[in-house]
Amino acid sequence: MSLPLSRRSLLEAVGALGVGALAGCIGRPKYDRETLDDASETPIPTVGSPSLPLPNGYLTTGRTIARERAERLDARLSNLPAELDASDRAVASARDDLSDARRFLSGSHQRTAALDAIRYARETLGEGHGWLDAAEGIATESALRNRLDDFGPLVAERRRDIEYRATTVPAGIVVASAIEERIHRADAALEAGSWDLDKAERADGDERVQYLAMAAGEVVATRVALADAGALIDGQRARVFENTSNHHGPMTAAAERLLRATSETVAEFDPVPTGRPVEAMVVARLAPDTEQASAALDRDAPATALAALAGVVHAIRIRARVLDALDAERLPKADAAATVVRTRRRAVDALSESLGSNPGPVERERLRYAEAVLLDGDRHLERLRESARRDNAAATDAARRATAAYAFGRYAVETANAAAHRVVSTTENEVPS
């Protein structure tokens, strides 16, 4: 008589069977295209980023600057000086940068996503112009280093400008973390640009041109990051009363408390055998996120630490749900197109329901993570649709991966609110009454 599997033995069995065990399917499943096509007609809801307090007209100005820089780069590429040939590496690289920047600018973006798209475009164009400046002898190590040195005091000034004032704790976490991250980006760009210039001084030929172009891109990246941080600081000041409490202390205390608690929880996890994809997805996110939170606290960026810890708490809760599903043998089997579609529908319905409840900004960030997981499932679903007629190993693998992503994404949706609440309530408890 067979005995019931314990959690440990069940998990070991899953590990032994690998990806196939997650889907719970052995053999040659059938995936009819008609059923799979029906699933693709229902799009995954777009979560969107939490709103950031940008001054009116800031995005329009940034987009205009980027487009003007793109037009200027296009004109330079169309009228190359005699010393440059269209086949030169610098010219080809600048053309690629121009194409990438225009792609960033051409997308239809929601307010916060547009801020990032414009930043990517301007950084890319900075490097594109840098390629030509370096190849033409316009860019030099000394000139670029002087520009980087000028930014050092500005980065420190911007960091001092963060006031951590907000009408609510969730809004304060999201806005302050956005400012902190842009200041950190400026710091990182300064360091990277200095490193590039050190390399350029020891190089020659195409290699020197490459390092100078990269340094030029970091100069622009620093400028844009500082401008975005300043815009967010100004926008926040315009929307928050002067007598609003500063939440820097409560955020720091909450982040320290959560970091200790989650680190202890993660340390107690049993090792995860190779081959358990859903659990591996969770565990892979735990250590990096915890390290990110610790590093953020070290550089006095408590809101960034809290945002990272929201991801840690979320992953811990998802892991618990996965373990419960394994115990109850509830993970879906990717044994037919209908199963894949049903798993996807449940995840999409869960996300739609969560968005309908008007999630707060911290919860919305967690739902964005779930959305990304579901979109990954759709990429595997497309692979499945392409290989379904052959019903071969590629179709089976795609079906299992899609089903795993949809199941995991549903758990991410269903635990997003609890994860956000844990972070927000811990911070609120640190605010003096």
Short mmCIF file of C-alpha atoms in Angstrom, two decimals:
data_model
loop_
_atom_site.label_atom_id
_atom_site.label_comp_id
_atom_site.label_asym_id
_atom_site.label_seq_id
_atom_site.Cartn_x
_atom_site.Cartn_y
_atom_site.Cartn_z
CA MET A 1 0.00 0.00 0.00
CA SER A 2 1.41 3.37 -0.94
CA LEU A 3 1.86 5.87 1.84
CA PRO A 4 0.89 9.59 1.51
CA LEU A 5 3.79 11.84 0.60
CA SER A 6 5.12 14.24 3.21
CA ARG A 7 5.94 17.82 2.17
CA ARG A 8 9.64 16.96 2.11
CA SER A 9 9.24 13.82 0.01
CA LEU A 10 6.80 15.56 -2.28
CA LEU A 11 9.20 18.45 -2.84
CA GLU A 12 12.03 16.02 -3.51
CA ALA A 13 9.84 14.25 -6.04
CA VAL A 14 9.11 17.56 -7.70
CA GLY A 15 12.82 18.34 -7.77
CA ALA A 16 13.58 15.00 -9.38
CA LEU A 17 11.02 15.48 -12.11
CA GLY A 18 12.10 19.07 -12.83
CA VAL A 19 10.05 21.47 -14.92
CA GLY A 20 7.77 18.70 -16.02
CA ALA A 21 6.77 17.93 -12.45
CA LEU A 22 5.72 21.50 -11.83
CA ALA A 23 3.25 21.16 -14.64
CA GLY A 24 2.46 17.69 -13.38
CA CYS A 25 2.46 16.25 -16.85
CA ILE A 26 4.26 13.18 -18.21
CA GLY A 27 3.68 11.93 -21.71
CA ARG A 28 2.55 13.64 -24.90
CA PRO A 29 -0.13 16.21 -24.13
CA LYS A 30 -2.33 17.69 -26.84
CA TYR A 31 -2.60 21.43 -27.40
CA ASP A 32 -5.17 22.50 -29.96
CA ARG A 33 -4.56 25.88 -31.55
CA GLU A 34 -8.17 27.03 -31.42
CA THR A 35 -8.29 26.85 -27.63
CA LEU A 36 -4.91 28.54 -27.33
CA ASP A 37 -5.97 31.32 -29.71
CA ASP A 38 -9.01 32.01 -27.52
CA ALA A 39 -6.71 32.68 -24.55
CA SER A 40 -4.70 35.26 -26.48
CA GLU A 41 -7.81 37.35 -27.14
CA THR A 42 -8.04 38.33 -23.46
CA PRO A 43 -5.16 40.73 -22.71
CA ILE A 44 -3.42 40.86 -19.38
CA PRO A 45 -4.55 44.06 -17.58
CA THR A 46 -1.99 46.85 -17.51
CA VAL A 47 -1.17 47.78 -13.94
CA GLY A 48 0.68 51.03 -14.57
CA SER A 49 3.14 52.74 -12.25
CA PRO A 50 2.06 54.71 -9.20
CA SER A 51 1.69 58.39 -10.03
CA LEU A 52 4.69 60.58 -9.29
CA PRO A 53 4.38 64.33 -8.53
CA LEU A 54 6.00 65.80 -11.64
CA PRO A 55 5.63 69.52 -12.30
CA ASN A 56 3.32 70.44 -15.16
CA GLY A 57 5.10 70.46 -18.50
CA TYR A 58 8.17 68.56 -17.29
CA LEU A 59 7.57 65.53 -19.48
CA THR A 60 6.81 67.69 -22.52
CA THR A 61 10.04 69.61 -22.06
CA GLY A 62 12.08 66.44 -21.59
CA ARG A 63 10.58 64.84 -24.66
CA THR A 64 11.25 67.96 -26.72
CA ILE A 65 14.89 68.04 -25.62
CA ALA A 66 15.29 64.37 -26.51
CA ARG A 67 13.73 64.79 -29.94
CA GLU A 68 15.90 67.80 -30.70
CA ARG A 69 19.00 65.81 -29.70
CA ALA A 70 17.82 62.97 -31.92
CA GLU A 71 17.35 65.30 -34.89
CA ARG A 72 20.78 66.77 -34.32
CA LEU A 73 22.36 63.31 -34.21
CA ASP A 74 20.49 62.35 -37.38
CA ALA A 75 21.82 65.47 -39.11
CA ARG A 76 25.38 64.70 -38.00
CA LEU A 77 25.11 61.17 -39.36
CA SER A 78 23.79 62.49 -42.66
CA ASN A 79 26.71 64.93 -43.04
CA LEU A 80 29.77 63.07 -41.82
CA PRO A 81 33.11 64.93 -41.88
CA ALA A 82 35.73 63.73 -44.32
CA GLU A 83 37.71 61.88 -41.65
CA LEU A 84 34.75 59.59 -40.86
CA ASP A 85 33.38 56.83 -43.05
CA ALA A 86 29.84 55.43 -42.86
CA SER A 87 31.31 51.99 -42.18
CA ASP A 88 33.31 53.13 -39.15
CA ARG A 89 32.40 51.49 -35.86
CA ALA A 90 31.68 54.85 -34.24
CA VAL A 91 29.22 55.80 -36.97
CA ALA A 92 27.47 52.41 -36.86
CA SER A 93 27.19 52.60 -33.08
CA ALA A 94 25.79 56.13 -33.21
CA ARG A 95 23.17 54.98 -35.74
CA ASP A 96 22.16 52.14 -33.42
CA ASP A 97 21.85 54.57 -30.50
CA LEU A 98 19.69 56.89 -32.59
CA SER A 99 17.40 54.01 -33.52
CA ASP A 100 17.10 52.88 -29.91
CA ALA A 101 16.35 56.40 -28.68
CA ARG A 102 13.62 56.91 -31.23
CA ARG A 103 12.09 53.61 -30.20
CA PHE A 104 11.99 54.77 -26.57
CA LEU A 105 10.35 58.04 -27.62
CA SER A 106 7.81 56.53 -30.00
CA GLY A 107 6.04 54.34 -27.45
CA SER A 108 2.77 55.30 -25.81
CA HIS A 109 3.62 55.62 -22.13
CA GLN A 110 1.72 56.38 -18.97
CA ARG A 111 3.07 59.34 -16.97
CA THR A 112 5.68 57.60 -14.81
CA ALA A 113 6.73 55.17 -17.54
CA ALA A 114 7.16 58.14 -19.88
CA LEU A 115 9.66 59.65 -17.45
CA ASP A 116 11.79 56.52 -17.70
CA ALA A 117 11.43 56.28 -21.48
CA ILE A 118 12.61 59.86 -21.94
CA ARG A 119 15.53 59.22 -19.61
CA TYR A 120 16.57 56.11 -21.56
CA ALA A 121 16.33 58.07 -24.81
CA ARG A 122 18.44 60.97 -23.56
CA GLU A 123 21.09 58.65 -22.08
CA THR A 124 21.29 56.69 -25.32
CA LEU A 125 21.53 59.86 -27.41
CA GLY A 126 24.28 61.12 -25.12
CA GLU A 127 26.34 58.06 -25.96
CA GLY A 128 25.42 58.35 -29.65
CA HIS A 129 26.74 61.90 -29.82
CA GLY A 130 29.70 60.73 -27.76
CA TRP A 131 30.70 58.23 -30.44
CA LEU A 132 30.91 60.97 -33.05
CA ASP A 133 32.53 63.51 -30.70
CA ALA A 134 35.22 60.99 -29.77
CA ALA A 135 35.81 59.88 -33.36
CA GLU A 136 36.07 63.50 -34.52
CA GLY A 137 38.42 64.44 -31.68
CA ILE A 138 35.90 66.78 -30.02
CA ALA A 139 35.59 64.74 -26.81
CA THR A 140 38.70 64.51 -24.65
CA GLU A 141 39.43 62.86 -21.33
CA SER A 142 40.08 66.16 -19.56
CA ALA A 143 36.95 67.89 -20.84
CA LEU A 144 34.69 64.98 -19.88
CA ARG A 145 36.34 64.58 -16.48
CA ASN A 146 35.80 68.27 -15.72
CA ARG A 147 32.09 67.88 -16.55
CA LEU A 148 31.81 64.86 -14.27
CA ASP A 149 33.63 66.67 -11.46
CA ASP A 150 31.17 69.55 -11.69
CA PHE A 151 28.30 67.18 -10.93
CA GLY A 152 29.72 65.87 -7.64
CA PRO A 153 28.50 68.75 -5.43
CA LEU A 154 25.13 68.76 -7.22
CA VAL A 155 24.52 65.12 -6.34
CA ALA A 156 25.23 65.83 -2.67
CA GLU A 157 22.95 68.86 -2.77
CA ARG A 158 20.09 66.88 -4.30
CA ARG A 159 20.44 64.23 -1.62
CA ARG A 160 20.11 66.88 1.09
CA ASP A 161 16.99 68.23 -0.64
CA ILE A 162 14.89 65.10 0.03
CA GLU A 163 12.44 65.98 2.79
CA TYR A 164 10.51 62.68 3.10
CA ARG A 165 7.26 64.57 3.59
CA ALA A 166 4.06 63.06 2.25
CA THR A 167 0.33 63.09 2.86
CA THR A 168 0.33 59.32 3.42
CA VAL A 169 2.98 56.75 4.27
CA PRO A 170 2.44 54.67 1.08
CA ALA A 171 2.80 57.76 -1.13
CA GLY A 172 5.85 58.82 0.86
CA ILE A 173 7.56 55.47 0.32
CA VAL A 174 6.95 55.43 -3.43
CA VAL A 175 7.87 59.07 -4.11
CA ALA A 176 10.92 59.13 -1.85
CA SER A 177 12.21 55.86 -3.29
CA ALA A 178 11.84 57.29 -6.81
CA ILE A 179 13.93 60.32 -5.80
CA GLU A 180 16.51 58.21 -3.96
CA GLU A 181 16.92 55.88 -6.90
CA ARG A 182 17.54 58.74 -9.33
CA ILE A 183 20.16 60.24 -7.05
CA HIS A 184 21.74 56.82 -6.77
CA ARG A 185 21.68 56.58 -10.57
CA ALA A 186 23.53 59.89 -10.76
CA ASP A 187 26.12 58.63 -8.29
CA ALA A 188 26.55 55.40 -10.24
CA ALA A 189 26.89 57.33 -13.52
CA LEU A 190 29.62 59.50 -12.04
CA GLU A 191 31.52 56.42 -10.92
CA ALA A 192 31.05 54.63 -14.24
CA GLY A 193 32.08 57.72 -16.22
CA SER A 194 35.26 58.12 -14.17
CA TRP A 195 36.06 54.44 -14.74
CA ASP A 196 35.52 54.84 -18.49
CA LEU A 197 37.87 57.81 -18.60
CA ASP A 198 40.55 55.90 -16.70
CA LYS A 199 40.26 53.17 -19.34
CA ALA A 200 40.30 55.70 -22.19
CA GLU A 201 43.57 57.19 -20.96
CA ARG A 202 45.23 53.77 -21.26
CA ALA A 203 43.68 52.85 -24.61
CA ASP A 204 44.01 53.96 -28.21
CA GLY A 205 42.20 53.62 -31.52
CA ASP A 206 38.67 52.25 -31.54
CA GLU A 207 38.93 51.16 -27.91
CA ARG A 208 39.67 54.72 -26.78
CA VAL A 209 36.77 56.05 -28.85
CA GLN A 210 34.45 53.51 -27.23
CA TYR A 211 35.41 54.48 -23.67
CA LEU A 212 35.09 58.19 -24.43
CA ALA A 213 31.64 57.59 -25.93
CA MET A 214 30.57 55.65 -22.85
CA ALA A 215 31.85 58.42 -20.58
CA ALA A 216 29.92 60.98 -22.61
CA GLY A 217 26.80 58.89 -22.12
CA GLU A 218 27.39 58.83 -18.35
CA VAL A 219 27.71 62.63 -18.32
CA VAL A 220 24.24 62.89 -19.85
CA ALA A 221 22.91 60.13 -17.56
CA THR A 222 24.08 62.11 -14.53
CA ARG A 223 22.51 65.33 -15.79
CA VAL A 224 19.16 63.67 -16.54
CA ALA A 225 19.03 61.76 -13.25
CA LEU A 226 19.67 64.95 -11.30
CA ALA A 227 17.07 66.84 -13.30
CA ASP A 228 14.46 64.12 -12.71
CA ALA A 229 15.25 64.00 -9.00
CA GLY A 230 14.94 67.77 -8.78
CA ALA A 231 11.62 67.74 -10.63
CA LEU A 232 10.21 65.13 -8.25
CA ILE A 233 11.43 67.08 -5.21
CA ASP A 234 9.81 70.27 -6.53
CA GLY A 235 6.62 68.43 -7.42
CA GLN A 236 6.40 66.89 -3.97
CA ARG A 237 6.95 70.24 -2.28
CA ALA A 238 4.15 71.77 -4.33
CA ARG A 239 1.68 69.10 -3.21
CA VAL A 240 2.55 68.67 0.47
CA PHE A 241 2.00 71.19 3.23
CA GLU A 242 5.10 72.56 4.93
CA ASN A 243 4.01 71.27 8.35
CA THR A 244 3.69 67.66 7.15
CA SER A 245 5.83 65.31 9.23
CA ASN A 246 9.19 64.14 7.90
CA HIS A 247 9.09 60.34 7.61
CA HIS A 248 12.81 59.71 7.22
CA GLY A 249 13.17 58.40 10.78
CA PRO A 250 10.11 56.13 10.72
CA MET A 251 11.08 54.78 7.29
CA THR A 252 14.59 53.98 8.50
CA ALA A 253 13.38 52.27 11.66
CA ALA A 254 10.77 50.27 9.75
CA ALA A 255 13.28 49.18 7.10
CA GLU A 256 15.75 48.04 9.76
CA ARG A 257 13.02 46.10 11.57
CA LEU A 258 11.76 44.44 8.38
CA LEU A 259 15.26 43.63 7.19
CA ARG A 260 16.01 41.79 10.45
CA ALA A 261 12.72 39.90 10.37
CA THR A 262 12.87 38.86 6.72
CA SER A 263 16.55 37.91 6.92
CA GLU A 264 15.76 35.59 9.83
CA THR A 265 12.83 34.09 7.92
CA VAL A 266 14.86 33.50 4.77
CA ALA A 267 17.71 31.98 6.80
CA GLU A 268 15.30 29.32 8.09
CA PHE A 269 14.26 28.18 4.60
CA ASP A 270 15.32 24.69 3.62
CA PRO A 271 17.52 24.45 0.54
CA VAL A 272 15.51 24.16 -2.66
CA PRO A 273 16.55 21.25 -4.89
CA THR A 274 17.36 22.13 -8.48
CA GLY A 275 14.41 21.60 -10.77
CA ARG A 276 11.54 23.16 -8.87
CA PRO A 277 10.89 26.13 -11.13
CA VAL A 278 8.24 27.98 -9.15
CA GLU A 279 10.13 27.78 -5.86
CA ALA A 280 13.37 28.55 -7.68
CA MET A 281 11.76 31.74 -8.99
CA VAL A 282 10.96 32.82 -5.44
CA VAL A 283 14.30 31.90 -3.89
CA ALA A 284 16.22 33.59 -6.71
CA ARG A 285 14.52 36.87 -5.84
CA LEU A 286 15.04 36.70 -2.08
CA ALA A 287 18.77 37.14 -1.66
CA PRO A 288 19.22 39.93 -4.22
CA ASP A 289 16.30 41.91 -2.82
CA THR A 290 17.53 41.55 0.75
CA GLU A 291 20.98 42.69 -0.31
CA GLN A 292 19.48 45.63 -2.16
CA ALA A 293 17.60 46.70 0.96
CA SER A 294 20.72 46.43 3.10
CA ALA A 295 22.76 48.45 0.58
CA ALA A 296 20.04 51.11 0.44
CA LEU A 297 20.09 51.48 4.22
CA ASP A 298 23.88 51.76 4.14
CA ARG A 299 23.61 54.76 1.79
CA ASP A 300 20.77 56.29 3.85
CA ALA A 301 18.02 55.57 1.33
CA PRO A 302 15.30 54.12 3.59
CA ALA A 303 12.44 54.45 1.10
CA THR A 304 14.39 52.41 -1.47
CA ALA A 305 15.05 49.84 1.25
CA LEU A 306 11.33 49.62 2.04
CA ALA A 307 10.46 49.22 -1.64
CA ALA A 308 12.97 46.37 -1.90
CA LEU A 309 11.68 44.80 1.31
CA ALA A 310 8.14 44.87 -0.07
CA GLY A 311 9.49 42.52 -2.73
CA VAL A 312 11.11 40.30 -0.11
CA VAL A 313 7.92 40.07 1.96
CA HIS A 314 5.98 39.40 -1.22
CA ALA A 315 8.32 36.58 -2.24
CA ILE A 316 8.07 34.99 1.21
CA ARG A 317 4.28 34.99 1.01
CA ILE A 318 4.30 33.60 -2.52
CA ARG A 319 6.64 30.83 -1.37
CA ALA A 320 4.20 29.88 1.40
CA ARG A 321 1.38 29.67 -1.13
CA VAL A 322 3.48 27.49 -3.43
CA LEU A 323 4.34 25.13 -0.59
CA ASP A 324 0.67 24.86 0.38
CA ALA A 325 -0.24 24.13 -3.24
CA LEU A 326 2.39 21.41 -3.40
CA ASP A 327 1.08 19.86 -0.18
CA ALA A 328 -2.48 19.84 -1.53
CA GLU A 329 -1.37 18.84 -5.04
CA ARG A 330 -3.16 21.89 -6.42
CA LEU A 331 -0.55 23.00 -8.93
CA PRO A 332 -2.14 22.68 -12.40
CA LYS A 333 -1.03 20.05 -14.87
CA ALA A 334 -0.18 21.34 -18.32
CA ASP A 335 -1.71 18.27 -19.92
CA ALA A 336 -3.95 20.06 -22.40
CA ALA A 337 -4.58 23.44 -23.96
CA ALA A 338 -7.68 23.85 -21.79
CA THR A 339 -5.57 23.57 -18.62
CA VAL A 340 -3.11 26.19 -19.80
CA VAL A 341 -5.95 28.52 -20.75
CA ARG A 342 -7.84 27.94 -17.50
CA THR A 343 -4.74 28.69 -15.42
CA ARG A 344 -4.18 31.87 -17.39
CA ARG A 345 -7.80 32.97 -17.04
CA ARG A 346 -7.75 32.56 -13.27
CA ALA A 347 -4.60 34.65 -13.03
CA VAL A 348 -5.95 37.37 -15.33
CA ASP A 349 -9.26 37.45 -13.41
CA ALA A 350 -7.38 37.79 -10.12
CA LEU A 351 -5.35 40.71 -11.46
CA SER A 352 -8.45 42.44 -12.84
CA GLU A 353 -10.19 42.06 -9.49
CA SER A 354 -7.22 43.47 -7.60
CA LEU A 355 -7.00 46.49 -9.88
CA GLY A 356 -10.72 47.07 -9.44
CA SER A 357 -10.22 47.49 -5.68
CA ASN A 358 -8.16 50.68 -6.22
CA PRO A 359 -4.80 49.42 -4.90
CA GLY A 360 -2.47 51.78 -3.05
CA PRO A 361 0.90 52.78 -4.50
CA VAL A 362 2.96 50.13 -2.67
CA GLU A 363 0.48 47.39 -3.58
CA ARG A 364 0.47 48.61 -7.18
CA GLU A 365 4.22 48.09 -7.36
CA ARG A 366 3.72 44.49 -6.24
CA LEU A 367 0.96 44.01 -8.82
CA ARG A 368 3.33 45.32 -11.49
CA TYR A 369 5.63 42.47 -10.54
CA ALA A 370 2.77 40.00 -10.93
CA GLU A 371 1.91 41.54 -14.29
CA ALA A 372 5.50 41.00 -15.48
CA VAL A 373 5.29 37.32 -14.48
CA LEU A 374 2.04 36.88 -16.40
CA LEU A 375 3.49 38.60 -19.47
CA ASP A 376 6.35 36.11 -19.30
CA GLY A 377 3.71 33.39 -19.35
CA ASP A 378 2.25 34.91 -22.50
CA ARG A 379 5.64 34.74 -24.19
CA HIS A 380 5.72 31.01 -23.49
CA LEU A 381 2.09 30.75 -24.64
CA GLU A 382 3.11 32.25 -27.97
CA ARG A 383 5.85 29.65 -28.27
CA LEU A 384 3.25 26.99 -27.52
CA ARG A 385 0.92 28.32 -30.22
CA GLU A 386 3.74 28.23 -32.74
CA SER A 387 4.72 24.63 -31.94
CA ALA A 388 1.29 23.21 -31.02
CA ARG A 389 0.65 21.47 -34.35
CA ARG A 390 3.80 19.40 -33.98
CA ASP A 391 2.99 18.48 -30.35
CA ASN A 392 6.68 17.87 -29.76
CA ALA A 393 9.06 18.52 -26.91
CA ALA A 394 9.07 22.27 -27.64
CA ALA A 395 5.29 22.44 -27.25
CA THR A 396 5.38 20.44 -24.01
CA ASP A 397 8.13 22.64 -22.57
CA ALA A 398 6.34 25.85 -23.56
CA ALA A 399 3.05 24.63 -22.06
CA ARG A 400 4.70 23.78 -18.78
CA ARG A 401 6.55 27.08 -18.55
CA ALA A 402 3.44 29.10 -19.42
CA THR A 403 1.35 27.23 -16.87
CA ALA A 404 4.02 27.67 -14.19
CA ALA A 405 4.17 31.41 -14.86
CA TYR A 406 0.39 31.81 -14.75
CA ALA A 407 0.09 29.81 -11.53
CA PHE A 408 2.96 31.72 -9.93
CA GLY A 409 1.58 35.04 -11.17
CA ARG A 410 -1.80 34.31 -9.64
CA TYR A 411 -0.16 33.70 -6.25
CA ALA A 412 1.73 36.97 -6.70
CA VAL A 413 -1.53 38.82 -7.34
CA GLU A 414 -3.30 37.23 -4.40
CA THR A 415 -0.49 38.06 -1.94
CA ALA A 416 0.31 41.58 -3.20
CA ASN A 417 -2.03 43.39 -0.82
CA ALA A 418 -0.81 41.53 2.26
CA ALA A 419 2.83 42.20 1.35
CA ALA A 420 2.18 45.90 0.84
CA HIS A 421 0.18 46.10 4.07
CA ARG A 422 3.05 44.56 6.04
CA VAL A 423 5.50 47.21 4.84
CA VAL A 424 3.11 50.14 5.20
CA SER A 425 1.83 49.14 8.64
CA THR A 426 5.36 48.57 9.95
CA THR A 427 6.26 52.09 8.84
CA GLU A 428 3.07 53.65 10.21
CA ASN A 429 3.76 52.04 13.58
CA GLU A 430 7.06 53.95 13.71
CA VAL A 431 5.39 57.33 13.08
CA PRO A 432 4.99 59.24 16.38
CA SER A 433 1.32 59.64 17.34
#
